[in-house]
Amino acid sequence: MSKTSASQTSARPQDRPPADGDPGNQGLGHGLKQRHLSMIALGGVIGAGLFVGSGAGIAQAGPSIIVAYALSGLLVMLVMRMLGEMSAANPASGTFSVHAERAIGPWAGFASGWIYWFLLCVVVGLEGIGAAKIMVGWLPGTPEWAWVALFTVAFCLANLAAVKNFGEFEFWFAALKVGAIVLFLGIGVLAIAGLLPGGGDAPGTSNLTGEGGFLPNGTEGLVFGLLASVFAYGGLETVTIAAAESEHPVKGVARAVRTAMWRIAIFYVGSMAVVVTLVPWDHPKVVEQGPYVATLDHLGIPAAGQIMNVVILIALLSAMNANIYAASRMSCSLVGRGQGPKALGRTRNGVPRAAVVVSSGFGFLCVLLSYWRPDDVFMWLLNMIGAIILVVWFFIAVSQLILRRRTEREDPARLVVKMWWYPGLTWVALAGMVTVFALMAREDETRTQLYYTGLLTLVLVAVGVVRQRIAARRDGDGGAARGSSSGSR
């Protein structure tokens, strides 16, 4: 055994270097503390999709939205566990893209990484638009695009300075979001029990069984709620990207993954249960104002709308900050592995500044397109990102299926976090993803998104395969040339 392998074997798991490393990590800082990582993991599951987007799911699924969020939550738990297993064994800023490259090949790392970067940048623009609409509501007459520009520049500068700035922003944003959701759940539980002062009598099960019953729109409504809930869980991946720049990457990932189950159960499933128990599912305010505002209004909480607007604004700004960070690290990792333009991989003071600026700029370009070409180019962008998160999860599951076997054979001590009942639950997760793809193909509203995302994925896979073959041919020619030169000597 070599000295290197011997030293790695004797080291504690949380202090050991990555097995294969991530060239994209080179030059990045390690300024994130455990408190940053813990709060990023907590806040990552609380976004505007939960506060606002869940209203459409409730309007279709009715009380069965609880089941929809529970089912999609189980799928997300499995994905997070698989990603945690691979990230704890090999922390990398490129996270699942690095794992896909190691497991499947460079083309898979290229396709999964760049499609995720594209998703993050477009979503930065969408979140900026949502935050700007809230500001315009408070300050009528101010230009919406100017607010988006202000937010984009602010978070771009914050991410340019040092990784600890991103960590501090996310720490306080996440703390406010967690505080708000915990307060909402506390008020809701008191109201359900009939203990809220001035909140009236306990509602019992009248809203769960009345107005059409638990499944008012049948299984079709449940399917729609399931599809809506799946995409509300996006953002959990950020913690594995951030872990690569933390003080103790393996320890941080392990802790985040192990707490994922109760976070999902409490924040998502618990919230939906509170909302549909207290408010009739078909109340128009559930969609118009969002389920949280509708619930607080129903309970007579003063200034409920403005309170939730503040929380939603924080959630949107938090997501903008996190997505600029994640997009810059993903692109930097891809460049470090020879999968993109070298300029994006340059770091200064531990920060990939060019990647931060380009990712922020692309997000703002999407905003401008929403004004310049709202009916064609912008809609095309929205349709393309519709199913990207599912594509990413598919790459994660396939990668874990391959890497788990390899790691058990080569270095089992790296399996600090293990996927439950491997490989059975990995196959269950893959089957769940295929089922969601099939359900999307059935529904008119999601079929177009599936086709656009599928086309983008195929294009990136094709480019990745071509690049891989060119690189292999170049390496082969280089090896032959070196061999010929050696033979002539």
Tab-separated table of C-alpha atoms in Angstrom:
chain	number	residue	atom	x	y	z
A	1	MET	CA	0.000	0.000	0.000
A	2	SER	CA	1.338	3.460	-0.881
A	3	LYS	CA	1.935	6.145	1.727
A	4	THR	CA	-0.871	8.209	0.250
A	5	SER	CA	-3.485	5.494	0.461
A	6	ALA	CA	-2.310	4.491	3.912
A	7	SER	CA	-2.679	7.998	5.254
A	8	GLN	CA	-6.131	8.325	3.743
A	9	THR	CA	-7.258	5.062	5.272
A	10	SER	CA	-6.187	6.097	8.737
A	11	ALA	CA	-7.747	9.557	8.580
A	12	ARG	CA	-11.141	10.263	10.059
A	13	PRO	CA	-13.847	10.244	7.326
A	14	GLN	CA	-14.789	13.895	7.800
A	15	ASP	CA	-11.148	15.026	7.375
A	16	ARG	CA	-10.264	12.930	4.353
A	17	PRO	CA	-9.790	14.399	0.889
A	18	PRO	CA	-12.096	13.495	-1.983
A	19	ALA	CA	-11.441	10.168	-3.690
A	20	ASP	CA	-11.090	11.509	-7.195
A	21	GLY	CA	-11.296	15.203	-6.375
A	22	ASP	CA	-12.955	17.921	-8.346
A	23	PRO	CA	-10.671	20.105	-10.475
A	24	GLY	CA	-13.352	22.766	-10.236
A	25	ASN	CA	-12.645	23.017	-6.498
A	26	GLN	CA	-9.119	24.259	-7.137
A	27	GLY	CA	-8.745	27.878	-6.074
A	28	LEU	CA	-12.097	28.027	-4.259
A	29	GLY	CA	-12.183	29.162	-0.654
A	30	HIS	CA	-13.370	27.336	2.450
A	31	GLY	CA	-15.092	30.220	4.223
A	32	LEU	CA	-18.426	28.544	5.031
A	33	LYS	CA	-18.854	27.535	8.648
A	34	GLN	CA	-21.014	24.717	9.960
A	35	ARG	CA	-23.713	27.191	11.062
A	36	HIS	CA	-23.884	28.510	7.483
A	37	LEU	CA	-24.204	25.017	6.057
A	38	SER	CA	-26.835	23.973	8.585
A	39	MET	CA	-29.007	26.990	7.847
A	40	ILE	CA	-28.532	26.647	4.070
A	41	ALA	CA	-29.794	23.083	4.418
A	42	LEU	CA	-32.793	24.269	6.444
A	43	GLY	CA	-33.624	27.240	4.258
A	44	GLY	CA	-33.110	25.345	1.025
A	45	VAL	CA	-36.456	23.601	1.398
A	46	ILE	CA	-38.425	26.801	2.000
A	47	GLY	CA	-38.946	28.777	-1.191
A	48	ALA	CA	-41.513	30.841	-3.020
A	49	GLY	CA	-42.799	27.621	-4.594
A	50	LEU	CA	-44.024	26.577	-1.157
A	51	PHE	CA	-45.454	29.948	-0.147
A	52	VAL	CA	-47.175	30.805	-3.431
A	53	GLY	CA	-47.023	27.975	-5.979
A	54	SER	CA	-48.720	25.464	-3.670
A	55	GLY	CA	-52.009	27.336	-4.091
A	56	ALA	CA	-52.541	25.976	-7.618
A	57	GLY	CA	-51.919	22.441	-6.375
A	58	ILE	CA	-54.467	22.836	-3.561
A	59	ALA	CA	-57.053	24.217	-6.010
A	60	GLN	CA	-56.742	21.041	-8.120
A	61	ALA	CA	-56.047	18.311	-5.575
A	62	GLY	CA	-58.074	19.640	-2.659
A	63	PRO	CA	-57.229	18.067	0.721
A	64	SER	CA	-55.389	15.249	-1.089
A	65	ILE	CA	-52.558	17.760	-1.618
A	66	ILE	CA	-51.273	16.348	1.684
A	67	VAL	CA	-50.831	12.956	0.009
A	68	ALA	CA	-49.294	14.588	-3.076
A	69	TYR	CA	-46.647	16.401	-1.020
A	70	ALA	CA	-45.996	13.277	1.061
A	71	LEU	CA	-45.422	11.134	-2.050
A	72	SER	CA	-43.183	13.661	-3.790
A	73	GLY	CA	-41.449	14.263	-0.463
A	74	LEU	CA	-40.574	10.570	-0.220
A	75	LEU	CA	-39.025	10.739	-3.690
A	76	VAL	CA	-37.020	13.827	-2.725
A	77	MET	CA	-35.801	12.138	0.472
A	78	LEU	CA	-34.458	9.234	-1.579
A	79	VAL	CA	-32.758	11.582	-4.057
A	80	MET	CA	-31.225	13.631	-1.235
A	81	ARG	CA	-29.966	10.476	0.458
A	82	MET	CA	-28.335	9.260	-2.761
A	83	LEU	CA	-26.757	12.653	-3.401
A	84	GLY	CA	-25.602	12.834	0.206
A	85	GLU	CA	-23.949	9.428	-0.038
A	86	MET	CA	-21.929	10.451	-3.095
A	87	SER	CA	-21.145	13.967	-1.826
A	88	ALA	CA	-19.933	12.735	1.564
A	89	ALA	CA	-17.670	10.221	-0.171
A	90	ASN	CA	-16.389	12.810	-2.646
A	91	PRO	CA	-17.223	16.465	-1.779
A	92	ALA	CA	-17.173	18.593	-4.923
A	93	SER	CA	-18.497	22.006	-5.923
A	94	GLY	CA	-19.797	20.342	-9.095
A	95	THR	CA	-21.753	17.872	-6.908
A	96	PHE	CA	-23.958	15.576	-9.059
A	97	SER	CA	-22.202	16.668	-12.286
A	98	VAL	CA	-18.899	15.371	-10.911
A	99	HIS	CA	-20.574	12.174	-9.729
A	100	ALA	CA	-22.217	11.647	-13.144
A	101	GLU	CA	-18.866	12.113	-14.866
A	102	ARG	CA	-17.170	9.598	-12.582
A	103	ALA	CA	-19.997	7.071	-12.866
A	104	ILE	CA	-21.224	7.351	-16.463
A	105	GLY	CA	-18.696	9.400	-18.387
A	106	PRO	CA	-17.672	12.988	-19.276
A	107	TRP	CA	-20.729	13.434	-21.517
A	108	ALA	CA	-23.034	12.850	-18.526
A	109	GLY	CA	-21.141	15.351	-16.378
A	110	PHE	CA	-21.304	17.896	-19.202
A	111	ALA	CA	-25.040	17.454	-19.856
A	112	SER	CA	-26.204	17.347	-16.225
A	113	GLY	CA	-23.984	20.256	-15.186
A	114	TRP	CA	-24.847	22.695	-17.969
A	115	ILE	CA	-28.567	21.915	-17.933
A	116	TYR	CA	-28.600	22.666	-14.203
A	117	TRP	CA	-26.647	25.886	-14.746
A	118	PHE	CA	-29.238	26.918	-17.343
A	119	LEU	CA	-32.070	26.168	-14.909
A	120	LEU	CA	-30.463	28.190	-12.115
A	121	CYS	CA	-29.844	31.242	-14.299
A	122	VAL	CA	-33.387	31.336	-15.691
A	123	VAL	CA	-34.822	30.896	-12.199
A	124	VAL	CA	-32.652	33.793	-10.933
A	125	GLY	CA	-34.521	35.975	-13.429
A	126	LEU	CA	-37.936	34.611	-12.445
A	127	GLU	CA	-37.261	35.161	-8.755
A	128	GLY	CA	-36.075	38.684	-9.491
A	129	ILE	CA	-39.336	39.402	-11.353
A	130	GLY	CA	-41.384	38.030	-8.437
A	131	ALA	CA	-39.475	40.142	-5.888
A	132	ALA	CA	-39.808	43.237	-8.090
A	133	LYS	CA	-43.600	42.822	-8.318
A	134	ILE	CA	-43.810	42.903	-4.524
A	135	MET	CA	-41.690	46.073	-4.399
A	136	VAL	CA	-43.816	47.747	-7.092
A	137	GLY	CA	-46.893	46.876	-5.039
A	138	TRP	CA	-45.384	48.724	-2.097
A	139	LEU	CA	-43.989	51.583	-4.206
A	140	PRO	CA	-46.354	52.070	-7.172
A	141	GLY	CA	-44.895	53.770	-10.217
A	142	THR	CA	-41.358	52.447	-9.752
A	143	PRO	CA	-40.019	50.480	-12.748
A	144	GLU	CA	-40.083	46.732	-12.246
A	145	TRP	CA	-36.892	46.116	-14.248
A	146	ALA	CA	-34.973	48.562	-12.042
A	147	TRP	CA	-35.776	46.528	-8.913
A	148	VAL	CA	-34.615	43.338	-10.648
A	149	ALA	CA	-31.399	45.093	-11.696
A	150	LEU	CA	-30.856	46.330	-8.129
A	151	PHE	CA	-31.336	42.873	-6.607
A	152	THR	CA	-29.158	41.211	-9.250
A	153	VAL	CA	-26.291	43.684	-8.777
A	154	ALA	CA	-26.531	43.442	-4.987
A	155	PHE	CA	-26.263	39.649	-4.918
A	156	CYS	CA	-23.665	39.617	-7.673
A	157	LEU	CA	-21.462	41.935	-5.574
A	158	ALA	CA	-22.102	39.878	-2.441
A	159	ASN	CA	-21.013	36.707	-4.237
A	160	LEU	CA	-17.986	38.436	-5.758
A	161	ALA	CA	-16.560	39.496	-2.397
A	162	ALA	CA	-16.066	36.165	-0.603
A	163	VAL	CA	-17.929	32.916	-0.049
A	164	LYS	CA	-18.522	33.863	3.588
A	165	ASN	CA	-20.683	36.771	2.351
A	166	PHE	CA	-22.951	34.300	0.569
A	167	GLY	CA	-22.995	32.227	3.746
A	168	GLU	CA	-23.971	35.189	5.927
A	169	PHE	CA	-26.725	36.304	3.561
A	170	GLU	CA	-28.170	32.804	3.428
A	171	PHE	CA	-27.808	32.284	7.165
A	172	TRP	CA	-30.021	35.274	8.002
A	173	PHE	CA	-32.404	34.773	5.071
A	174	ALA	CA	-32.877	31.142	6.049
A	175	ALA	CA	-33.289	32.033	9.726
A	176	LEU	CA	-36.123	34.445	8.844
A	177	LYS	CA	-37.817	31.884	6.558
A	178	VAL	CA	-37.563	29.117	9.125
A	179	GLY	CA	-38.868	31.445	11.830
A	180	ALA	CA	-41.839	32.443	9.662
A	181	ILE	CA	-42.817	28.883	8.769
A	182	VAL	CA	-42.460	27.695	12.384
A	183	LEU	CA	-44.635	30.616	13.555
A	184	PHE	CA	-47.236	29.804	10.885
A	185	LEU	CA	-47.313	26.140	11.916
A	186	GLY	CA	-47.590	27.092	15.588
A	187	ILE	CA	-50.536	29.426	14.925
A	188	GLY	CA	-52.141	26.788	12.700
A	189	VAL	CA	-51.888	24.010	15.271
A	190	LEU	CA	-53.403	26.262	17.966
A	191	ALA	CA	-56.269	27.168	15.601
A	192	ILE	CA	-56.911	23.526	14.705
A	193	ALA	CA	-57.050	22.681	18.403
A	194	GLY	CA	-59.394	25.642	19.052
A	195	LEU	CA	-56.839	27.265	21.378
A	196	LEU	CA	-56.051	30.380	19.326
A	197	PRO	CA	-57.419	33.518	21.047
A	198	GLY	CA	-60.156	34.950	18.862
A	199	GLY	CA	-59.635	32.154	16.337
A	200	GLY	CA	-63.055	30.571	16.794
A	201	ASP	CA	-63.898	26.920	17.379
A	202	ALA	CA	-61.766	24.001	16.221
A	203	PRO	CA	-62.665	23.213	12.583
A	204	GLY	CA	-62.493	19.455	13.026
A	205	THR	CA	-62.453	17.547	9.731
A	206	SER	CA	-65.145	19.569	7.946
A	207	ASN	CA	-62.720	21.101	5.415
A	208	LEU	CA	-61.039	17.743	4.799
A	209	THR	CA	-64.207	15.780	4.070
A	210	GLY	CA	-66.659	18.429	2.876
A	211	GLU	CA	-66.875	20.209	-0.508
A	212	GLY	CA	-66.381	17.047	-2.551
A	213	GLY	CA	-64.474	15.015	0.017
A	214	PHE	CA	-60.776	14.309	0.381
A	215	LEU	CA	-60.398	13.729	-3.393
A	216	PRO	CA	-62.787	16.354	-4.840
A	217	ASN	CA	-61.352	16.119	-8.363
A	218	GLY	CA	-60.547	12.427	-8.244
A	219	THR	CA	-57.193	10.943	-9.136
A	220	GLU	CA	-56.682	13.536	-11.898
A	221	GLY	CA	-56.625	16.269	-9.267
A	222	LEU	CA	-54.183	14.247	-7.184
A	223	VAL	CA	-51.921	13.811	-10.224
A	224	PHE	CA	-51.910	17.561	-10.852
A	225	GLY	CA	-51.093	18.189	-7.177
A	226	LEU	CA	-48.295	15.624	-7.350
A	227	LEU	CA	-46.724	17.296	-10.383
A	228	ALA	CA	-47.009	20.729	-8.749
A	229	SER	CA	-45.441	19.481	-5.533
A	230	VAL	CA	-42.474	17.734	-7.182
A	231	PHE	CA	-41.108	20.975	-8.577
A	232	ALA	CA	-41.592	22.864	-5.306
A	233	TYR	CA	-38.720	20.855	-3.807
A	234	GLY	CA	-36.006	22.310	-6.048
A	235	GLY	CA	-33.073	23.860	-4.182
A	236	LEU	CA	-32.087	20.960	-1.945
A	237	GLU	CA	-28.997	20.387	-4.108
A	238	THR	CA	-27.387	23.704	-3.103
A	239	VAL	CA	-26.188	22.382	0.244
A	240	THR	CA	-23.979	19.752	-1.453
A	241	ILE	CA	-22.460	22.470	-3.658
A	242	ALA	CA	-21.797	24.705	-0.659
A	243	ALA	CA	-20.365	21.835	1.387
A	244	ALA	CA	-17.262	21.736	-0.838
A	245	GLU	CA	-16.342	25.223	0.449
A	246	SER	CA	-17.029	24.526	4.113
A	247	GLU	CA	-14.648	23.775	6.964
A	248	HIS	CA	-15.742	20.134	7.260
A	249	PRO	CA	-17.386	19.077	3.953
A	250	VAL	CA	-18.128	15.457	4.816
A	251	LYS	CA	-19.518	16.224	8.255
A	252	GLY	CA	-21.661	19.048	6.869
A	253	VAL	CA	-23.203	16.965	4.088
A	254	ALA	CA	-23.873	14.050	6.413
A	255	ARG	CA	-25.691	16.243	8.929
A	256	ALA	CA	-27.771	18.004	6.244
A	257	VAL	CA	-28.868	14.754	4.640
A	258	ARG	CA	-29.759	13.083	7.921
A	259	THR	CA	-32.092	15.926	8.877
A	260	ALA	CA	-33.760	16.132	5.442
A	261	MET	CA	-36.598	13.774	6.397
A	262	TRP	CA	-38.033	15.756	9.300
A	263	ARG	CA	-37.506	19.070	7.475
A	264	ILE	CA	-39.584	17.890	4.516
A	265	ALA	CA	-42.238	16.335	6.756
A	266	ILE	CA	-42.662	19.428	8.924
A	267	PHE	CA	-42.262	22.286	6.466
A	268	TYR	CA	-44.053	20.903	3.430
A	269	VAL	CA	-46.444	18.163	4.451
A	270	GLY	CA	-47.198	19.852	7.788
A	271	SER	CA	-47.931	23.195	6.118
A	272	MET	CA	-50.305	21.669	3.595
A	273	ALA	CA	-52.124	19.796	6.358
A	274	VAL	CA	-52.603	23.023	8.343
A	275	VAL	CA	-53.840	24.986	5.304
A	276	VAL	CA	-56.449	22.499	4.045
A	277	THR	CA	-57.678	21.774	7.583
A	278	LEU	CA	-58.330	25.438	8.341
A	279	VAL	CA	-59.450	26.815	4.951
A	280	PRO	CA	-61.872	25.316	2.375
A	281	TRP	CA	-59.699	24.064	-0.491
A	282	ASP	CA	-61.863	25.797	-3.126
A	283	HIS	CA	-61.727	29.228	-1.498
A	284	PRO	CA	-60.690	31.701	-4.257
A	285	LYS	CA	-58.145	33.409	-1.999
A	286	VAL	CA	-56.071	30.203	-1.843
A	287	VAL	CA	-54.947	30.846	-5.427
A	288	GLU	CA	-55.346	34.631	-5.588
A	289	GLN	CA	-53.381	35.452	-2.430
A	290	GLY	CA	-51.563	32.196	-1.778
A	291	PRO	CA	-52.485	29.533	0.796
A	292	TYR	CA	-50.552	31.093	3.672
A	293	VAL	CA	-52.078	34.553	3.317
A	294	ALA	CA	-55.527	32.968	2.865
A	295	THR	CA	-55.073	30.969	6.081
A	296	LEU	CA	-53.900	33.929	8.157
A	297	ASP	CA	-56.721	36.088	6.751
A	298	HIS	CA	-59.215	33.343	7.613
A	299	LEU	CA	-57.938	33.370	11.198
A	300	GLY	CA	-58.227	37.144	11.387
A	301	ILE	CA	-54.503	37.784	11.816
A	302	PRO	CA	-53.971	41.558	11.335
A	303	ALA	CA	-51.984	42.626	8.234
A	304	ALA	CA	-51.621	38.974	7.173
A	305	GLY	CA	-51.094	39.879	3.519
A	306	GLN	CA	-48.271	42.321	4.205
A	307	ILE	CA	-46.607	39.971	6.678
A	308	MET	CA	-46.539	37.154	4.133
A	309	ASN	CA	-45.391	39.512	1.378
A	310	VAL	CA	-42.324	40.276	3.486
A	311	VAL	CA	-41.699	36.552	4.009
A	312	ILE	CA	-42.195	35.793	0.304
A	313	LEU	CA	-39.838	38.646	-0.633
A	314	ILE	CA	-37.209	37.182	1.687
A	315	ALA	CA	-37.731	33.728	0.166
A	316	LEU	CA	-37.313	35.112	-3.362
A	317	LEU	CA	-34.191	37.110	-2.504
A	318	SER	CA	-32.726	34.122	-0.688
A	319	ALA	CA	-33.309	31.944	-3.744
A	320	MET	CA	-31.708	34.566	-6.028
A	321	ASN	CA	-28.632	34.667	-3.830
A	322	ALA	CA	-28.379	30.891	-3.580
A	323	ASN	CA	-28.895	30.297	-7.296
A	324	ILE	CA	-26.257	32.847	-8.361
A	325	TYR	CA	-23.852	31.118	-5.987
A	326	ALA	CA	-24.738	27.606	-7.159
A	327	ALA	CA	-24.639	28.545	-10.862
A	328	SER	CA	-21.194	30.110	-10.535
A	329	ARG	CA	-19.772	27.087	-8.681
A	330	MET	CA	-21.295	24.610	-11.121
A	331	SER	CA	-19.871	26.431	-14.147
A	332	CYS	CA	-16.493	26.789	-12.435
A	333	SER	CA	-16.419	23.069	-11.713
A	334	LEU	CA	-17.348	22.237	-15.315
A	335	VAL	CA	-14.550	24.463	-16.640
A	336	GLY	CA	-12.079	22.917	-14.213
A	337	ARG	CA	-12.883	19.538	-15.770
A	338	GLY	CA	-12.412	20.837	-19.311
A	339	GLN	CA	-16.158	21.128	-19.967
A	340	GLY	CA	-16.449	24.851	-20.701
A	341	PRO	CA	-14.692	28.132	-21.566
A	342	LYS	CA	-11.571	28.600	-19.433
A	343	ALA	CA	-12.384	32.218	-18.575
A	344	LEU	CA	-15.264	31.070	-16.335
A	345	GLY	CA	-12.915	28.986	-14.210
A	346	ARG	CA	-10.594	31.760	-13.084
A	347	THR	CA	-10.717	32.440	-9.357
A	348	ARG	CA	-9.557	35.363	-7.252
A	349	ASN	CA	-9.458	35.275	-3.468
A	350	GLY	CA	-11.269	31.938	-3.627
A	351	VAL	CA	-14.148	33.262	-5.774
A	352	PRO	CA	-14.855	32.400	-9.453
A	353	ARG	CA	-15.618	36.024	-10.289
A	354	ALA	CA	-16.152	35.621	-14.019
A	355	ALA	CA	-18.604	32.783	-13.380
A	356	VAL	CA	-20.520	34.925	-10.856
A	357	VAL	CA	-20.805	37.841	-13.288
A	358	VAL	CA	-21.819	35.681	-16.272
A	359	SER	CA	-24.401	33.713	-14.252
A	360	SER	CA	-25.907	36.936	-12.858
A	361	GLY	CA	-25.888	38.558	-16.305
A	362	PHE	CA	-27.625	35.599	-17.942
A	363	GLY	CA	-30.323	35.733	-15.267
A	364	PHE	CA	-30.909	39.432	-15.917
A	365	LEU	CA	-31.001	38.780	-19.684
A	366	CYS	CA	-33.901	36.389	-19.052
A	367	VAL	CA	-35.678	39.242	-17.270
A	368	LEU	CA	-35.169	41.558	-20.243
A	369	LEU	CA	-36.510	38.846	-22.558
A	370	SER	CA	-39.682	38.716	-20.445
A	371	TYR	CA	-40.255	42.352	-21.500
A	372	TRP	CA	-38.856	42.233	-25.049
A	373	ARG	CA	-40.168	38.834	-26.199
A	374	PRO	CA	-42.729	37.652	-23.634
A	375	ASP	CA	-44.803	35.497	-25.986
A	376	ASP	CA	-42.126	33.523	-27.799
A	377	VAL	CA	-38.513	33.521	-26.538
A	378	PHE	CA	-39.392	33.921	-22.847
A	379	MET	CA	-42.096	31.250	-22.997
A	380	TRP	CA	-39.615	29.006	-24.779
A	381	LEU	CA	-37.197	29.457	-21.858
A	382	LEU	CA	-39.934	28.723	-19.313
A	383	ASN	CA	-40.956	25.540	-21.102
A	384	MET	CA	-37.355	24.340	-21.343
A	385	ILE	CA	-36.784	24.495	-17.573
A	386	GLY	CA	-40.089	22.731	-16.803
A	387	ALA	CA	-38.694	19.243	-16.124
A	388	ILE	CA	-34.965	19.900	-15.681
A	389	ILE	CA	-34.955	19.077	-11.975
A	390	LEU	CA	-36.318	15.599	-12.778
A	391	VAL	CA	-33.562	15.092	-15.363
A	392	VAL	CA	-30.978	16.044	-12.732
A	393	TRP	CA	-32.518	13.628	-10.211
A	394	PHE	CA	-32.380	10.867	-12.827
A	395	PHE	CA	-28.643	11.453	-13.310
A	396	ILE	CA	-28.182	11.388	-9.518
A	397	ALA	CA	-29.956	8.024	-9.158
A	398	VAL	CA	-28.079	6.346	-12.023
A	399	SER	CA	-24.759	7.710	-10.748
A	400	GLN	CA	-25.394	6.428	-7.222
A	401	LEU	CA	-26.360	3.012	-8.545
A	402	ILE	CA	-22.932	2.738	-10.189
A	403	LEU	CA	-20.704	4.558	-7.680
A	404	ARG	CA	-22.020	2.763	-4.590
A	405	ARG	CA	-20.844	-0.572	-5.961
A	406	ARG	CA	-17.495	0.902	-6.967
A	407	THR	CA	-16.924	2.605	-3.614
A	408	GLU	CA	-17.794	-0.561	-1.664
A	409	ARG	CA	-15.169	-2.382	-3.702
A	410	GLU	CA	-12.396	0.236	-3.643
A	411	ASP	CA	-12.768	2.248	-0.418
A	412	PRO	CA	-15.814	1.363	1.722
A	413	ALA	CA	-14.673	3.648	4.569
A	414	ARG	CA	-15.808	6.610	2.461
A	415	LEU	CA	-19.447	5.580	2.804
A	416	VAL	CA	-20.123	7.888	5.747
A	417	VAL	CA	-23.711	8.299	4.531
A	418	LYS	CA	-25.418	5.265	3.001
A	419	MET	CA	-28.496	4.985	0.838
A	420	TRP	CA	-31.160	2.933	2.587
A	421	TRP	CA	-31.698	-0.657	1.344
A	422	TYR	CA	-29.409	-0.278	-1.644
A	423	PRO	CA	-30.023	-1.013	-4.492
A	424	GLY	CA	-33.761	-1.601	-3.944
A	425	LEU	CA	-34.744	1.946	-2.987
A	426	THR	CA	-32.567	3.414	-5.729
A	427	TRP	CA	-34.592	1.431	-8.269
A	428	VAL	CA	-37.802	2.537	-6.527
A	429	ALA	CA	-36.701	6.174	-6.901
A	430	LEU	CA	-35.903	5.655	-10.591
A	431	ALA	CA	-39.319	4.081	-11.095
A	432	GLY	CA	-40.897	7.065	-9.340
A	433	MET	CA	-39.139	9.481	-11.682
A	434	VAL	CA	-40.232	7.531	-14.749
A	435	THR	CA	-43.790	7.619	-13.387
A	436	VAL	CA	-43.642	11.414	-13.022
A	437	PHE	CA	-42.294	11.716	-16.579
A	438	ALA	CA	-45.209	9.577	-17.797
A	439	LEU	CA	-47.733	11.665	-15.852
A	440	MET	CA	-46.274	14.842	-17.362
A	441	ALA	CA	-46.692	13.363	-20.836
A	442	ARG	CA	-50.386	12.690	-20.069
A	443	GLU	CA	-51.264	16.223	-19.014
A	444	ASP	CA	-51.689	18.961	-21.614
A	445	GLU	CA	-50.239	21.629	-19.311
A	446	THR	CA	-46.995	19.749	-18.664
A	447	ARG	CA	-46.505	17.818	-21.907
A	448	THR	CA	-45.017	20.821	-23.719
A	449	GLN	CA	-42.555	21.410	-20.871
A	450	LEU	CA	-41.509	17.767	-20.982
A	451	TYR	CA	-40.849	17.931	-24.723
A	452	TYR	CA	-38.856	21.176	-24.516
A	453	THR	CA	-36.754	19.906	-21.593
A	454	GLY	CA	-36.238	16.597	-23.400
A	455	LEU	CA	-35.014	18.398	-26.515
A	456	LEU	CA	-32.566	20.537	-24.517
A	457	THR	CA	-31.294	17.433	-22.703
A	458	LEU	CA	-30.751	15.545	-25.973
A	459	VAL	CA	-28.867	18.496	-27.479
A	460	LEU	CA	-26.547	18.744	-24.459
A	461	VAL	CA	-26.029	14.970	-24.374
A	462	ALA	CA	-25.139	15.010	-28.092
A	463	VAL	CA	-22.666	17.866	-27.592
A	464	GLY	CA	-21.190	16.060	-24.594
A	465	VAL	CA	-20.759	12.812	-26.530
A	466	VAL	CA	-19.083	14.628	-29.450
A	467	ARG	CA	-16.732	16.458	-27.071
A	468	GLN	CA	-15.884	13.205	-25.302
A	469	ARG	CA	-15.057	11.450	-28.585
A	470	ILE	CA	-12.921	14.357	-29.799
A	471	ALA	CA	-11.037	14.390	-26.488
A	472	ALA	CA	-10.536	10.606	-26.625
A	473	ARG	CA	-9.261	10.831	-30.207
A	474	ARG	CA	-6.919	13.671	-29.274
A	475	ASP	CA	-5.588	11.745	-26.289
A	476	GLY	CA	-5.158	8.665	-28.477
A	477	ASP	CA	-3.237	10.583	-31.144
A	478	GLY	CA	-1.121	12.236	-28.455
A	479	GLY	CA	-0.318	8.859	-26.923
A	480	ALA	CA	0.588	7.385	-30.299
A	481	ALA	CA	2.837	10.334	-31.042
A	482	ARG	CA	4.614	10.007	-27.711
A	483	GLY	CA	5.033	6.276	-28.257
A	484	SER	CA	6.507	6.847	-31.728
A	485	SER	CA	8.905	9.458	-30.370
A	486	SER	CA	9.998	7.118	-27.581
A	487	GLY	CA	10.526	4.274	-30.067
A	488	SER	CA	12.676	6.409	-32.341
A	489	ARG	CA	14.950	7.257	-29.414
